[in-house]
Coordinates of C-alpha atoms and ligand atoms in Angstrom, one line a residue:
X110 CA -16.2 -21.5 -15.0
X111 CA -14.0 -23.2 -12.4
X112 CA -10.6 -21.4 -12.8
X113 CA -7.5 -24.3 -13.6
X114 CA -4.6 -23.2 -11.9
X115 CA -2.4 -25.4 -13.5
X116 CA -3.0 -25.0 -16.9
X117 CA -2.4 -21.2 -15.9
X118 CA 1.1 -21.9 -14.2
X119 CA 1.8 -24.0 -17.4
X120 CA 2.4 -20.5 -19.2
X121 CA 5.0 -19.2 -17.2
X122 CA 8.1 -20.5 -17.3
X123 CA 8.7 -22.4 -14.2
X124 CA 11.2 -24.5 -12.7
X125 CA 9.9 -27.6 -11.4
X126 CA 6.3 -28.8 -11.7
X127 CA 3.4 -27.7 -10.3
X128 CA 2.6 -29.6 -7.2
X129 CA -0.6 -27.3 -5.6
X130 CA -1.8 -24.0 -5.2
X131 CA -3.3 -22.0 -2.0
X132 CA -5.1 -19.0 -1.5
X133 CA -2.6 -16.8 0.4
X134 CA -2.3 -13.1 2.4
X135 CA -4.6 -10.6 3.2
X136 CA -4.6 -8.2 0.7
X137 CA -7.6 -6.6 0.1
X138 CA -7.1 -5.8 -3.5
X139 CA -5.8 -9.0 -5.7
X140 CA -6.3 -12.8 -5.2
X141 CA -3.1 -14.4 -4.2
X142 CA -2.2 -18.1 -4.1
X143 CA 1.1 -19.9 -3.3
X144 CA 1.9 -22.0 -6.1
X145 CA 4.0 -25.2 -4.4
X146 CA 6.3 -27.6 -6.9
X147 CA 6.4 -30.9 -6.5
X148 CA 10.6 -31.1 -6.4
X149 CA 12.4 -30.6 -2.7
X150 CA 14.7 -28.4 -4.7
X151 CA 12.8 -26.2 -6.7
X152 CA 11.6 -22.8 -6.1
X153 CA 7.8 -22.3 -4.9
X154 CA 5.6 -19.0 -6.6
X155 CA 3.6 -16.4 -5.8
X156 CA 1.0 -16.7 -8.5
X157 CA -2.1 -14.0 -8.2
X158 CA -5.0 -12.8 -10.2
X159 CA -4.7 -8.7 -10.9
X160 CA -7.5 -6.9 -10.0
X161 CA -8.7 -5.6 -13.4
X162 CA -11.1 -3.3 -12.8
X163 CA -8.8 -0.9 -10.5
X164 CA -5.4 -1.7 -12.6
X165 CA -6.7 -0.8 -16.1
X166 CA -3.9 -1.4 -17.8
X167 CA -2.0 -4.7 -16.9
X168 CA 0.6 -4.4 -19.7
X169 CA 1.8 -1.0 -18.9
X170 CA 1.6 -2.0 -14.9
X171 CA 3.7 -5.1 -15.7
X172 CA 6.2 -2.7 -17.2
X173 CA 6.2 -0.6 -14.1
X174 CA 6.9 -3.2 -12.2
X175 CA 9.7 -5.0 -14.3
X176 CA 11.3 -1.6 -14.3
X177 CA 11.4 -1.1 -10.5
X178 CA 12.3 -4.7 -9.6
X179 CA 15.2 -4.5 -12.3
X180 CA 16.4 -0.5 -10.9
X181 CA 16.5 -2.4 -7.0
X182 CA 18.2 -5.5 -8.1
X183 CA 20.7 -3.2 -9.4
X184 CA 20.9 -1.4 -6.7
X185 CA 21.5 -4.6 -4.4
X186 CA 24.6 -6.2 -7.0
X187 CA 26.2 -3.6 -5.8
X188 CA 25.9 -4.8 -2.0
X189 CA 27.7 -7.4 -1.1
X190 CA 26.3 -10.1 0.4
X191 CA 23.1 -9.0 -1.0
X192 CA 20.6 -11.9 -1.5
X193 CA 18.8 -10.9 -4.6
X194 CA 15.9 -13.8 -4.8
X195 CA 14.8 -12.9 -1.5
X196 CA 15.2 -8.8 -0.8
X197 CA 13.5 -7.8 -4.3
X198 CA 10.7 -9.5 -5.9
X199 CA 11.4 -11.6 -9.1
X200 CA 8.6 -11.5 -11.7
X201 CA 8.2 -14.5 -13.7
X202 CA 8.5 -14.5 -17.4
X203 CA 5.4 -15.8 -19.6
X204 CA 5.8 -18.6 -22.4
X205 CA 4.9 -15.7 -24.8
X206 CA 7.2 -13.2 -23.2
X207 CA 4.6 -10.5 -21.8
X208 CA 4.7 -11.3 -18.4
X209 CA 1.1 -11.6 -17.7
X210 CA -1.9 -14.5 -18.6
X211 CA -4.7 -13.6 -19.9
X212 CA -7.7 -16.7 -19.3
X213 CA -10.4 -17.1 -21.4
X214 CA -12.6 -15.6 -18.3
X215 CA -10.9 -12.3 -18.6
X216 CA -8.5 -12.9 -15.6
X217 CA -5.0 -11.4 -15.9
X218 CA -2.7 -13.5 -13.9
X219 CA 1.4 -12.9 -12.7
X220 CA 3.6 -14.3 -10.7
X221 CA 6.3 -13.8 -8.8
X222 CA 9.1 -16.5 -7.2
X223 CA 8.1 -16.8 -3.8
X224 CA 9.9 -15.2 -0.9
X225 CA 10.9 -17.6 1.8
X226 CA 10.7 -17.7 5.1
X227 CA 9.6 -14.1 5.5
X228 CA 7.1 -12.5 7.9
X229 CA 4.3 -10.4 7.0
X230 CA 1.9 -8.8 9.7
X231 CA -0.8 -7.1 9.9
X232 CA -0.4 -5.2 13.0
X233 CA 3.1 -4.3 15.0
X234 CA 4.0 -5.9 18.6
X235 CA 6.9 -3.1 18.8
X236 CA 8.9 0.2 18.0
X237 CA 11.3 -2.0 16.3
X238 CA 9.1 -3.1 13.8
X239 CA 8.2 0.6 13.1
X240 CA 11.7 1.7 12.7
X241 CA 12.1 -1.3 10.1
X242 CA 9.1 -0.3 8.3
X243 CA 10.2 2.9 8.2
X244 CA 13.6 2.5 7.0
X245 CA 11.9 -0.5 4.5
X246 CA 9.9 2.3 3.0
X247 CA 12.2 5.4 3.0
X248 CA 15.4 2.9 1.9
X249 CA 12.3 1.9 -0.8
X250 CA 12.1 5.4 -2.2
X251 CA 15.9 6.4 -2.0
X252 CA 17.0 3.3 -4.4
X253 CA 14.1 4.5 -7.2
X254 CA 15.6 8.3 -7.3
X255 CA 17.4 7.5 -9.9
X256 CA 15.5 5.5 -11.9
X257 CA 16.5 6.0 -15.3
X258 CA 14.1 6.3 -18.5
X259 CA 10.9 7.9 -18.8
X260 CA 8.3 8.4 -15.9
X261 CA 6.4 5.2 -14.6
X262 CA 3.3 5.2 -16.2
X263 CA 0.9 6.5 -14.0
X264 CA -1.2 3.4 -13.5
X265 CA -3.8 5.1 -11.1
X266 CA -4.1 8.6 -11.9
X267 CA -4.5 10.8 -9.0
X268 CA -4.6 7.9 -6.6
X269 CA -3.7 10.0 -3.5
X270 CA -5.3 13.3 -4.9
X271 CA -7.1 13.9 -2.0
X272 CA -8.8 17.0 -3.8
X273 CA -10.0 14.8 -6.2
X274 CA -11.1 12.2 -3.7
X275 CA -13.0 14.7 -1.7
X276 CA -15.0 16.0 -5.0
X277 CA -16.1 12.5 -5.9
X278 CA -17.2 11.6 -2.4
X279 CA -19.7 14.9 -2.6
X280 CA -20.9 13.6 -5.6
X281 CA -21.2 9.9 -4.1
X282 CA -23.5 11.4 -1.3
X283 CA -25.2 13.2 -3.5
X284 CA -26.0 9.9 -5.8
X285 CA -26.8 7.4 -2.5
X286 CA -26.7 4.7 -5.0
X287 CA -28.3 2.0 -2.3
X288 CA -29.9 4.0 0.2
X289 CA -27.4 4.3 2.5
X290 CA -26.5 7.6 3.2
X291 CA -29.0 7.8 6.3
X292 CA -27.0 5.6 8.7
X293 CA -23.9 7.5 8.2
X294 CA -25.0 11.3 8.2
X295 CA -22.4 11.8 11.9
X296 CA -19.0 10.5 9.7
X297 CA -20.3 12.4 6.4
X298 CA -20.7 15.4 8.3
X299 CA -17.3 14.5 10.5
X300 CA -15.2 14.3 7.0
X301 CA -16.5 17.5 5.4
X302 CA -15.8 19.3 8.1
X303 CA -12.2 19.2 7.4
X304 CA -12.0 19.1 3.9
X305 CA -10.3 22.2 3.0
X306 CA -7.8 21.2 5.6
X307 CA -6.5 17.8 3.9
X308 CA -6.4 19.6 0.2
X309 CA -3.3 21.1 1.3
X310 CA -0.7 18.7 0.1
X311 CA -1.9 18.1 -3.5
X312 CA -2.4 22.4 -3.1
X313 CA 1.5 22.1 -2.3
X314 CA 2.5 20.4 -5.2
X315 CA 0.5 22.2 -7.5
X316 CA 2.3 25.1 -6.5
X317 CA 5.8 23.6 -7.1
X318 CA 6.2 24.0 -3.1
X319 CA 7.0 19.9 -2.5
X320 CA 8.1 18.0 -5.5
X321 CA 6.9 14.7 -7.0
X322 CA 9.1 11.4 -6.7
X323 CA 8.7 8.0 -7.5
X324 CA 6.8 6.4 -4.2
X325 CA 5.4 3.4 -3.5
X326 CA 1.7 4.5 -2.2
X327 CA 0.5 1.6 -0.7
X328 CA 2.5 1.1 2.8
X329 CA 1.2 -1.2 5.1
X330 CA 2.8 -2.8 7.0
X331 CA 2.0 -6.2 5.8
X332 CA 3.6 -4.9 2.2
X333 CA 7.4 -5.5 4.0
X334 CA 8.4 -8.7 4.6
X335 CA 10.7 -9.1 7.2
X336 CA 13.2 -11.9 7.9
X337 CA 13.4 -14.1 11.0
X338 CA 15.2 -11.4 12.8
X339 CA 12.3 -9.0 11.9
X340 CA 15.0 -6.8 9.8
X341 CA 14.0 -5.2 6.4
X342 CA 13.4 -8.3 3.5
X343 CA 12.1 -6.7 0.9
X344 CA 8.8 -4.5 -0.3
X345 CA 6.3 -5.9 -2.3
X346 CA 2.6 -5.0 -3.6
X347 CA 4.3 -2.6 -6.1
X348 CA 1.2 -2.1 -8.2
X349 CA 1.1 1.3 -7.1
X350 CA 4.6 2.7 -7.3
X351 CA 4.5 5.9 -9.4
X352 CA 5.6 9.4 -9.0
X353 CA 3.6 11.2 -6.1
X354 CA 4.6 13.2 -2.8
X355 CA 6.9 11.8 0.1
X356 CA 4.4 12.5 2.7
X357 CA 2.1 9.2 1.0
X358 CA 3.9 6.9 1.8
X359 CA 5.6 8.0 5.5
X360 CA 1.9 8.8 6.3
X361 CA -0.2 5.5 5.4
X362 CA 3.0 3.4 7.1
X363 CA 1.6 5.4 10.4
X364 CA -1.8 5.0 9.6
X365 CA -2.2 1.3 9.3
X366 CA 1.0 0.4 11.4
X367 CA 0.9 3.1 14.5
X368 CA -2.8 1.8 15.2
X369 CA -3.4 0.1 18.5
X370 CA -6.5 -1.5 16.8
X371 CA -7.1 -2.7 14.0
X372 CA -8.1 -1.0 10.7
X373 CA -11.5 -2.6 10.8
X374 CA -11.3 -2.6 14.6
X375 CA -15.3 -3.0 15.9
X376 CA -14.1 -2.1 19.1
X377 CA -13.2 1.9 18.5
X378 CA -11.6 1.9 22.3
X379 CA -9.0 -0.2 21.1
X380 CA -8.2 2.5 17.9
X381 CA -5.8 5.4 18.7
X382 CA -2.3 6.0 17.1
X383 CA 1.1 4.5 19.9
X384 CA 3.3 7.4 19.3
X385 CA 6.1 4.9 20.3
X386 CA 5.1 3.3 17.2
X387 CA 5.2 7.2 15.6
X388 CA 8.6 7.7 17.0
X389 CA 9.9 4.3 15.0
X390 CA 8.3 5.3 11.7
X391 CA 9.8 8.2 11.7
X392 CA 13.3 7.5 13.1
X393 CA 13.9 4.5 10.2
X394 CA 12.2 6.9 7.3
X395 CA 14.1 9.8 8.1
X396 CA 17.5 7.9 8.8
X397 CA 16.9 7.2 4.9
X398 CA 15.7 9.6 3.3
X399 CA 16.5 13.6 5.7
X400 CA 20.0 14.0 3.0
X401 CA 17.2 14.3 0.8
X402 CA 14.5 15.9 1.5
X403 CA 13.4 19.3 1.7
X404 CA 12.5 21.5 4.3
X405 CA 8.6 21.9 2.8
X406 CA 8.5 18.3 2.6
X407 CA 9.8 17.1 6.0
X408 CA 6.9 19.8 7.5
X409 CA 4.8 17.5 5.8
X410 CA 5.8 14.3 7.2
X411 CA 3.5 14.4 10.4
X412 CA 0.6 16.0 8.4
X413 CA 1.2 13.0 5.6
X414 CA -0.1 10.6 8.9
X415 CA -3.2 12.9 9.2
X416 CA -4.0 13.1 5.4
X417 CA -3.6 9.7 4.8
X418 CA -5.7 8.6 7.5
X419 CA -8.2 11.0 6.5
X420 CA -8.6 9.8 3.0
X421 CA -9.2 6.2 3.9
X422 CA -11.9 7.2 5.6
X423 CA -13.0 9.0 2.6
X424 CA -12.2 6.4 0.9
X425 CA -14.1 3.2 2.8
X426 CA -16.8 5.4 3.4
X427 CA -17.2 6.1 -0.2
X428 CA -17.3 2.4 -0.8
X429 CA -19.8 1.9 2.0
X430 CA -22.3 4.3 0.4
X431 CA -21.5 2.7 -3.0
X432 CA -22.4 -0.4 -2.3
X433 CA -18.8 -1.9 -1.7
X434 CA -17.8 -2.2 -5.1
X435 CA -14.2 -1.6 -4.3
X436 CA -12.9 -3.1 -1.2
X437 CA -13.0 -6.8 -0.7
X438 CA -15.5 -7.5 2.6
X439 CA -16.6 -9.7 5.0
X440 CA -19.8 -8.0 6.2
X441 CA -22.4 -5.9 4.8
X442 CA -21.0 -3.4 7.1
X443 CA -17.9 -4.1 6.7
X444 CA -16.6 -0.6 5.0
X445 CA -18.5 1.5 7.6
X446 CA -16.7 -0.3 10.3
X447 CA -13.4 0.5 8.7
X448 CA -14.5 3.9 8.6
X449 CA -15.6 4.7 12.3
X450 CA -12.0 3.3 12.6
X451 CA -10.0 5.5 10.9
X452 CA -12.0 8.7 11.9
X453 CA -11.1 7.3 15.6
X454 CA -7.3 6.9 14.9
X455 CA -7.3 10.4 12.7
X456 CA -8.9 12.4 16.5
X457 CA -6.3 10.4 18.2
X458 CA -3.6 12.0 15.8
X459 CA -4.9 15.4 16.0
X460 CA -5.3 15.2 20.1
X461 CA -1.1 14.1 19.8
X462 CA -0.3 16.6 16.7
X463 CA 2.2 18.8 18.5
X464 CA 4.0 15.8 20.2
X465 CA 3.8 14.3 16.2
X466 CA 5.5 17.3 14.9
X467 CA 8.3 18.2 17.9
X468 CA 9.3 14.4 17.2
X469 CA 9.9 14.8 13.3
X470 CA 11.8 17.9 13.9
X471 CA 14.0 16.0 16.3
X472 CA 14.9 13.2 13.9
X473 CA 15.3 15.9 11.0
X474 CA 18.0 17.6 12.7
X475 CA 19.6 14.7 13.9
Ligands
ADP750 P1 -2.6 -7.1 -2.3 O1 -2.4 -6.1 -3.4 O2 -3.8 -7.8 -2.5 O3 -2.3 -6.6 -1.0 P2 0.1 -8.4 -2.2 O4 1.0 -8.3 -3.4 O5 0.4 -7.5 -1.1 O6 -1.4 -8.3 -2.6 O7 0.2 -9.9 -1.7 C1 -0.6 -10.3 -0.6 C2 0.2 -11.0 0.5 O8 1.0 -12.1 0.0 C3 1.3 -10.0 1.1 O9 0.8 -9.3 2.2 C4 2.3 -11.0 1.6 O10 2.0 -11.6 2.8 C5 2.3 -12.1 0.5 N1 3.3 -12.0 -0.5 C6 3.2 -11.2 -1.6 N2 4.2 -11.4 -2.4 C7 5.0 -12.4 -1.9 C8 6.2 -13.1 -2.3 N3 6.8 -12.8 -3.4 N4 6.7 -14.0 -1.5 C9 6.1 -14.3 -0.3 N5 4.9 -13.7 0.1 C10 4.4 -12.8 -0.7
GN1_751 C1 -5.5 -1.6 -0.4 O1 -3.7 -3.9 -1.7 P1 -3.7 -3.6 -0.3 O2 -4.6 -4.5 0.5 O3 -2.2 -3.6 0.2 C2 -5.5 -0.3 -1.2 C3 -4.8 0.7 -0.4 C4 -5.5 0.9 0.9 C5 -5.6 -0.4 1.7 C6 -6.4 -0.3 2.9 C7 -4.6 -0.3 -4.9 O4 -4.2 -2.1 -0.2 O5 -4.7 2.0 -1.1 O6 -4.8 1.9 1.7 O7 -6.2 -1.4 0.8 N1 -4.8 -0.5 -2.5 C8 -5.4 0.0 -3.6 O8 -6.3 -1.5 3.6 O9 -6.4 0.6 -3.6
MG752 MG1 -0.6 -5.9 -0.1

């Protein structure tokens, strides 16, 4: 059935009146539109269908999310000159007060008020950038230490268990559900071959070594928004923000943003991690979060870039050899090329791992 926007922005309560509604951003997870009212002088939306079938349980992920955005409007009152429509996101209220639409196709809808004039890329021109994506994310985690109340519900259980993601990829190959484990035999064989290696963080925190805190788990780059300046706006995409290990979200900021390519680069020559880029991640995290953290932890921080960049590639490939039942695509192939890109960017990390490390201890100590 053709879905009706409007009648769908008609249960939240709006200001204004519903002018049109565009497909917007690149995630590859949810459908996202900008909503646009018809008034000069009314606030626009970010209106966008929840992907369902990997958040299971929209009420309890609304809640999560009302919580945070509630804890970091707090935490910005209390900044003056703070501007608190455009550095945190607002959810918008439903008509019947849960927050979220249900349609009668089985689509759970939300929205958000709509962040103006803020930049979101996909890939970094500079070390600036880095630093303010570092700083974005580590400022991200400091403000939700304190989060009062019980824990966030865990919304995707063991999302970065890489343990867990390894055992399911076995059984995955094992399955071949469409017949494609053939063509990818080289990057099968490439993965297992380090995966007693990349079990060591969730290994860590099974052995009370590095402690859980709330993190946000999903840190591309394109999940900042920056203002015209390029300085920190605000974070967004909060769908995965529950309690987990610092090295997460440090380590995924490095994988998608520290890439010279692109993360489904076909050209592999152009993959391989700027340790410029590196230097900035770590720089604006640490200048956050070092009062903090622990020693265990902060040995982590380089590895967190390796691990995390290992389990996407774990991760796409998985999809690839599923059938791509996951990750939105544009190409039959589409997952496999994502792969041979992040097993690219992960041999460029571990060719530069003792540069990685000397430059975390420098920003550690000072
Ligand atoms: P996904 O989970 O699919 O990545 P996001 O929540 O990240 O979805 O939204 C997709 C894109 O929409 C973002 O990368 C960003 O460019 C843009 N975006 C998201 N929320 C807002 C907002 N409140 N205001 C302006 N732009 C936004
Ligand atoms: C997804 O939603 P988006 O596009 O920001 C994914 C991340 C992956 C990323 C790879 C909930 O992020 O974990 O790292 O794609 N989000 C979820 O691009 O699986
Ligand atoms: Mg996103």
């Amino acid at each position: 059935m053709a879905i009706n926007i409007e009648n769908v922005v008609g249960q939240f309560k709006i200001e204004g009146t519903f002018s049109e509604a565009n497909i917007f951003g690149d995630g590859l997870i949810n459908t996202t539109y900008k909503v646009k009212t018809a008034e000069d002088n009314q606030a626009n939306y970010l209106l966008q269908i929840i992907n369902h079938h990997i958040f299971k349980n929209v009420p309890e992920l609304t809640k999560n999310i009302q919580r945070v955005t509630d804890h970091l409007r707090e935490k910005l009152n209390a900044i003056p000159g703070s501007d608190l429509e455009r550095q945190v996101l607002t959810p918008i209220d439903t008509l019947d007060g849960s927050g979220f639409v249900l349609d009668q196709d089985g689509n759970y809808w939300r929205m958000f008020l709509f962040i103006e004039n803020a930049r979101s890329y996909n890939q970094l021109s500079n070390a600036n950038q880095a630093y303010v994506g570092g700083k974005a994310f580590g400022q991200f985690q400091s403000r939700l230490a304190d989060l009062p109340g019980e824990p966030l519900y865990p919304v995707l259980p063991d999302f970065h268990n890489t343990e867990m993601r390894i055992l399911n990829f076995i059984e995955r190959v094992k399955q071949n559900p469409v017949g494609r484990l053939e063509s990818v035999q080289e990057e099968v064989d490439f993965l297992m071959e380090r995966s007693e290696e990349f079990k060591k963080v969730v290994q860590m925190g099974r052995e009370g070594i590095i402690p859980e805190r709330i993190v946000h788990q999903d840190t591309k780059f394109n999940n900042v928004l920056l203002d015209e300046k390029d300085d920190i706006l605000c974070v967004i995409d909060l769908d995965t923000v529950m309690p987990g290990f610092v090295c997460y979200d440090i380590g995924d900021a490095i994988r998608n943003g520290a890439n010279t390519g692109l993360e489904d680069d076909r050209d592999l020559d152009n993959v391989s991690m700027n340790i410029e880029l590196f230097e900035g991640f770590i720089k604006g995290f640490l200048e956050e979060t070092k009062e903090v953290l622990t020693p265990a932890e902060i040995n982590t921080l380089a590895f967190g870039a390796k691990l995390l960049t290992y389990e996407q590639a774990v991760r796409f490939l998985d999809d690839y050899i599923d059938g791509d039942n996951y990750y939105k695509v544009n190409a039959p192939d589409h997952n496999l090329v994502r792969t041979r890109a992040q097993i690219k960017l992960l041999k460029s990390m571990e060719e530069q791992f003792d540069q990685m490390e000397a430059i975390v201890k420098k920003y550690a100590a000072n």
